[in-house]
Short mmCIF file of C-alpha atoms in Angstrom, two decimals:
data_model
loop_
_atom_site.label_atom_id
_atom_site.label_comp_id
_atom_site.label_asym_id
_atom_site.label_seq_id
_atom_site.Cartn_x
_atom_site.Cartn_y
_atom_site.Cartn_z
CA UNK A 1 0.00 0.00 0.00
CA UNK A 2 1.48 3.37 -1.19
CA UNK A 3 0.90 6.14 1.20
CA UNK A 4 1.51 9.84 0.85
CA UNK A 5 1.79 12.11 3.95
CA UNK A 6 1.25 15.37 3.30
CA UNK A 7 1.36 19.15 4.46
CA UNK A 8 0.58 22.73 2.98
CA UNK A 9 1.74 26.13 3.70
CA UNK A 10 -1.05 28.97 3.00
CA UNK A 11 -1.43 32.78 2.53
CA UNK A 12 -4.31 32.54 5.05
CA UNK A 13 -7.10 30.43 6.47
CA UNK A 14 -9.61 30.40 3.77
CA UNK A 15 -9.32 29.49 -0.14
CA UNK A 16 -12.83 30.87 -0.73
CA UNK A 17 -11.40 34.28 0.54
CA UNK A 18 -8.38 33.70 -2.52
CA UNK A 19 -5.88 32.35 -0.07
CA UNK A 20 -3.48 30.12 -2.26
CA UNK A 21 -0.82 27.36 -1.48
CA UNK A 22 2.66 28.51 -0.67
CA UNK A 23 4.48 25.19 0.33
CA UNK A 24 3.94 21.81 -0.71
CA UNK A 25 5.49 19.17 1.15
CA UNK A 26 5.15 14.89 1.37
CA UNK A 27 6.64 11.91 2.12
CA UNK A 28 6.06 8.42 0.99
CA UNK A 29 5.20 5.39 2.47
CA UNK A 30 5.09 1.54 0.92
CA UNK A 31 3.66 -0.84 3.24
CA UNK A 32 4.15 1.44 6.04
CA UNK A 33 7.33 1.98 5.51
CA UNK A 34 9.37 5.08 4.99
CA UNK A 35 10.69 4.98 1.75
CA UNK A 36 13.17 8.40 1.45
CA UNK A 37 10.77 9.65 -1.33
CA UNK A 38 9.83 13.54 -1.14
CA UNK A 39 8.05 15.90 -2.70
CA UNK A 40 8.82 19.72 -2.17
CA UNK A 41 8.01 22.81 -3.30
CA UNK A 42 7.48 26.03 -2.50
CA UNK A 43 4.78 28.29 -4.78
CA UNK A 44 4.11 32.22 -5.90
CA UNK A 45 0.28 32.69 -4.83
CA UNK A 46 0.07 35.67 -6.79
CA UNK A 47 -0.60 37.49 -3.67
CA UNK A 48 0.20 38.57 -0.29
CA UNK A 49 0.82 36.49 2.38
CA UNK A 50 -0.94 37.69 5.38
CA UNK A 51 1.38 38.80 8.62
CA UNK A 52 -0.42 36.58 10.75
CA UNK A 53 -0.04 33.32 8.48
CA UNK A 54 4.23 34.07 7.87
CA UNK A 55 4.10 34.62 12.12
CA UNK A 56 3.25 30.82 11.70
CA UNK A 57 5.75 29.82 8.90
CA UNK A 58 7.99 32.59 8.33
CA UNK A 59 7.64 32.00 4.31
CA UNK A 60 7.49 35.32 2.73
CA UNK A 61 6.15 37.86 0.31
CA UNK A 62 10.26 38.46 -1.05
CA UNK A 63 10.81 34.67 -0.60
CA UNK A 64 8.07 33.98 -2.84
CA UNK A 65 8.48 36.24 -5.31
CA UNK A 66 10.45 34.17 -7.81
CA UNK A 67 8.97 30.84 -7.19
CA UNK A 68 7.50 28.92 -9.79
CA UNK A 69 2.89 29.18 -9.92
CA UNK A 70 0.77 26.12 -8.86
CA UNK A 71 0.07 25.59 -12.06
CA UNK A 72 3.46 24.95 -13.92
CA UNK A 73 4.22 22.23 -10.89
CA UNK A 74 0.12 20.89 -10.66
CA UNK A 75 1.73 17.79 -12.93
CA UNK A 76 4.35 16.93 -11.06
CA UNK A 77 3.12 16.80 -8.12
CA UNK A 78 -0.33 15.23 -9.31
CA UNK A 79 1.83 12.74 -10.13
CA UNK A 80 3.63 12.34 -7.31
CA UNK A 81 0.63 11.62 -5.14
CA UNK A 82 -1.73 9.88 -7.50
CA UNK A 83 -3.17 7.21 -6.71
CA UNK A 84 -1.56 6.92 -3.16
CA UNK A 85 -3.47 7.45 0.01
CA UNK A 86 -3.20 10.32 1.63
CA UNK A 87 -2.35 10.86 5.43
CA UNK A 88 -3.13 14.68 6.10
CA UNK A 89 -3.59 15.99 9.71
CA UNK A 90 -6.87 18.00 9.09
CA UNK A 91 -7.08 17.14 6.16
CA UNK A 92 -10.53 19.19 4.79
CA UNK A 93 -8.35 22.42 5.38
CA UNK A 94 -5.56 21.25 2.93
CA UNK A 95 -7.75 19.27 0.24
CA UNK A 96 -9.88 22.36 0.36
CA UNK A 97 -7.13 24.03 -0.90
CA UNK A 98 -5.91 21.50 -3.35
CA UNK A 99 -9.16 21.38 -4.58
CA UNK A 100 -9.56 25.33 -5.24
CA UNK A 101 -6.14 25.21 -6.86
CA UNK A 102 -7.02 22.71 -9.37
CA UNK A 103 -10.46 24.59 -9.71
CA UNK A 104 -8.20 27.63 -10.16
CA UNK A 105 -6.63 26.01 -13.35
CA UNK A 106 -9.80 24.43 -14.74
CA UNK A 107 -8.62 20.64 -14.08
CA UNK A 108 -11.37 18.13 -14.22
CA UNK A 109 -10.10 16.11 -11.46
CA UNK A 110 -10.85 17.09 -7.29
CA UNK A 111 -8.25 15.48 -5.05
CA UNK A 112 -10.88 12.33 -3.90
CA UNK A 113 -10.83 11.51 -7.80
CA UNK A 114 -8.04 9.86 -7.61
CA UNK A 115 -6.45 9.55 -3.97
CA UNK A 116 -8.01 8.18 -1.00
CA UNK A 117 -7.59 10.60 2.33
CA UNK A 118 -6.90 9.55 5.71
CA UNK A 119 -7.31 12.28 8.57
CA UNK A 120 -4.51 11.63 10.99
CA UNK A 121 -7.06 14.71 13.53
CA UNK A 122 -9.85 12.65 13.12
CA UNK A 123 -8.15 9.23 14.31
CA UNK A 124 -6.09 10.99 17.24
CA UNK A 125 -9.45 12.82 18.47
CA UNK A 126 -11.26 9.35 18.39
CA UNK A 127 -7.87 7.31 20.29
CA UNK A 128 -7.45 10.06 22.80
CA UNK A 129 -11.02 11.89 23.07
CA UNK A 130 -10.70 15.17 25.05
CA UNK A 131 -7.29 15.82 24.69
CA UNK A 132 -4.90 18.40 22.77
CA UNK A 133 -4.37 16.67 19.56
CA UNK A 134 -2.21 18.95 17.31
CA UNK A 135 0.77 17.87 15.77
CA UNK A 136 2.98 19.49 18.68
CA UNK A 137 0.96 17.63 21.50
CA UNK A 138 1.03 14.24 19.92
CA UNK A 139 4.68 14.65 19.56
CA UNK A 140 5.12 15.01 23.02
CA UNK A 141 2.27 12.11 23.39
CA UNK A 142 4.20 9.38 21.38
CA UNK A 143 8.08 10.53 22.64
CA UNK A 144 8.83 12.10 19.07
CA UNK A 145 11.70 14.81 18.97
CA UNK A 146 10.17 17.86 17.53
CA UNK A 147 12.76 20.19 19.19
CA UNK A 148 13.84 21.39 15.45
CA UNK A 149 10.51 22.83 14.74
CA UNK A 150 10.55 26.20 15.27
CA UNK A 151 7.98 27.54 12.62
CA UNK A 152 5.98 25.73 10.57
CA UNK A 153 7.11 24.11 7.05
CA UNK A 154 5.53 21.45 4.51
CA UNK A 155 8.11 19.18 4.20
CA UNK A 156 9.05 19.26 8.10
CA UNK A 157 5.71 18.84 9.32
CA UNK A 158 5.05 16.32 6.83
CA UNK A 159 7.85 14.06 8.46
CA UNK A 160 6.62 14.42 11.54
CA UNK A 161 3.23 13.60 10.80
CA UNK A 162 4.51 10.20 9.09
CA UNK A 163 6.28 9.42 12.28
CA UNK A 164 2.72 10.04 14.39
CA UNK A 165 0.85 8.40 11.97
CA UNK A 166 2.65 4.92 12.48
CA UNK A 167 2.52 5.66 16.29
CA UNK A 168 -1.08 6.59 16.59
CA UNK A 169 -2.31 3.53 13.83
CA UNK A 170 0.01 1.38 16.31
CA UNK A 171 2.95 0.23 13.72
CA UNK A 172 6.36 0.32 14.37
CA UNK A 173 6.11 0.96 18.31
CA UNK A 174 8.36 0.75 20.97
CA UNK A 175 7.71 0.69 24.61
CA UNK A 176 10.23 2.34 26.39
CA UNK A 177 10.66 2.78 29.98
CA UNK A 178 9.62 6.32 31.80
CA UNK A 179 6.80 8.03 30.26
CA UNK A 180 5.71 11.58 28.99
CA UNK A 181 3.88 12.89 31.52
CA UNK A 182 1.23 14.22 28.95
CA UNK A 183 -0.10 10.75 28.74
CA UNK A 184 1.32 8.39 31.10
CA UNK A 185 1.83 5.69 27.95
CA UNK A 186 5.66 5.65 27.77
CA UNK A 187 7.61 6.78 25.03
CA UNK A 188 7.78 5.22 21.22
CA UNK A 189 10.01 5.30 18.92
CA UNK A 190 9.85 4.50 15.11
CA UNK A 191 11.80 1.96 14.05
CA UNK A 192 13.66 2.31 11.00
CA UNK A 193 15.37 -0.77 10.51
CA UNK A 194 16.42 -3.12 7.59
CA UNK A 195 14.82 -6.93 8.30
CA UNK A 196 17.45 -7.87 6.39
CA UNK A 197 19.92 -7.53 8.62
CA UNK A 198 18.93 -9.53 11.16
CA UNK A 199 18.63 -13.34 11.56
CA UNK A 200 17.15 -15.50 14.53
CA UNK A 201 19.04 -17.76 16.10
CA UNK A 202 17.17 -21.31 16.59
CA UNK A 203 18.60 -23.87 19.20
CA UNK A 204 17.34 -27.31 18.77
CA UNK A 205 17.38 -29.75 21.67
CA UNK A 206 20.47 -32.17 21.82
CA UNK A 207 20.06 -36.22 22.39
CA UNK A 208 21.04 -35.92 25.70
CA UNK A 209 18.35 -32.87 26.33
CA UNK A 210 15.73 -35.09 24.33
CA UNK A 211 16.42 -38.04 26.69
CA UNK A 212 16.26 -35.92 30.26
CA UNK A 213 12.74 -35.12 28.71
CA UNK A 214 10.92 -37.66 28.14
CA UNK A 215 12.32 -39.60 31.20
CA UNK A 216 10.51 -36.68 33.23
CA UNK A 217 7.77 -37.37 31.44
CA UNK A 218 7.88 -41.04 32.44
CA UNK A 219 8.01 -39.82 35.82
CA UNK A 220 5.11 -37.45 35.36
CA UNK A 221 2.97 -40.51 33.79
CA UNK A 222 3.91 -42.89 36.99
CA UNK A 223 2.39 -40.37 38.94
CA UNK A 224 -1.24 -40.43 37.56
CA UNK A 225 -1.38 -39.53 33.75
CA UNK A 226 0.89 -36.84 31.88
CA UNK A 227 -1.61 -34.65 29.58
CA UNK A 228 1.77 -33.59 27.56
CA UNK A 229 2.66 -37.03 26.34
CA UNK A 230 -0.89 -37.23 25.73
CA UNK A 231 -1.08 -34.57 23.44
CA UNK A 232 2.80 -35.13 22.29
CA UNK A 233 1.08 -38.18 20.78
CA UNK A 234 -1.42 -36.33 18.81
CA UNK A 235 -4.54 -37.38 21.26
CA UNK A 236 -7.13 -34.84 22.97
CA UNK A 237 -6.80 -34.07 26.92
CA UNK A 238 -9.77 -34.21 26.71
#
């Protein structure tokens, strides 16, 4: 299964208001696994970005100015993320937008046309009802490091989220020893290791171990029935 998490940047809060996209960022999952695959951009709205919105991400107006429109990347990063599944952490704010960008350039297609959506808000506001559930809180809830994250950012944010996501859908956990206090459930880690490179050891019993076991049996059996030679010998117990 080929999953895309994903994060915006925006001018504002609303598209209908003609807020546009300003940062684009994913990362890509196979079988819940992280597979170094990224999409980034950064994009010209065409407009100003309001104060309160670059107070939140720092991206701004000058930045912008000689970045590329959404609609000479909208094919590369449609496909990018088509036909993946996309992990979004409230996600109707940034499909809304999607969706009024592609309106924007007259594309047939709305996001749900061709990706499935998964909202990583709605699944940690059903696991941990009443609680803060923003990106920031979880991280503290699941022992992620988010100490780099000073302002907000597509790409950063988006590799965050992948890490929560496979910590709140309950893959790739570790229990660890001393908890966050937010929660009380112990810290997890994901795991980002190769299968490969491990290999189980298996110890088979010797002659000698053989023989000490089934004359304890024996004794077992003398003393009113052993149920494991019983079922040793392919019979019921019962």
């Amino acid at each position: 299964m080929r999953q895309i998490v994903l994060d915006t940047e925006t001018t504002g809060i609303d598209p209908q208001a003609g807020h546009r996209i300003i940062e684009i960022g994913c990362v890509e999952l196979v079988d819940r696994k992280l597979t170094g695959r990224t999409y980034h951009q950064y994009i010209n709205p065409d407009r100003v970005v309001e104060d309160e919105a670059i107070g939140v991400h720092g991206i701004t107006n000058e930045f912008l100015a000689d970045k590329p429109r959404f609609a000479e990347i909208q094919q590369a990063f449609l496909d990018f993320i088509r036909g993946g599944e996309l992990v979004i952490h409230n996600a109707a704010f940034d499909v809304g937008f999607m969706d009024h960008e592609l309106k924007l350039n007259r594309h047939p297609e709305r996001v749900s046309d061709f990706c499935g959506v998964v909202d990583t808000l709605a699944l940690a506001r059903k696991k941990h009802p009443g609680q803060k559930n923003n990106l920031d809180a979880l991280c503290r809830r699941y022992g992620i490091d988010n100490s780099h994250r000073e302002l907000h950012g597509a790409l950063l944010d988006s590799e965050i989220l992948a890490d929560v996501y496979l910590l709140l859908t309950g893959g790739q956990k570790a229990l660890m020893l001393g908890g966050d206090g937010d929660t009380g459930e112990g810290g997890s880690q994901i795991q980002r290791l190769d299968p490969g490179q491990f290999q189980l050891t298996v110890l088979n019993a010797s002659d000698d171990e053989l023989a000490e076991h089934q004359a304890f049996l024996d004794k077992l059996e003398s003393k009113g029935g052993c149920i494991w030679k019983t079922i040793e010998q392919g019979e019921s117990p019962n």
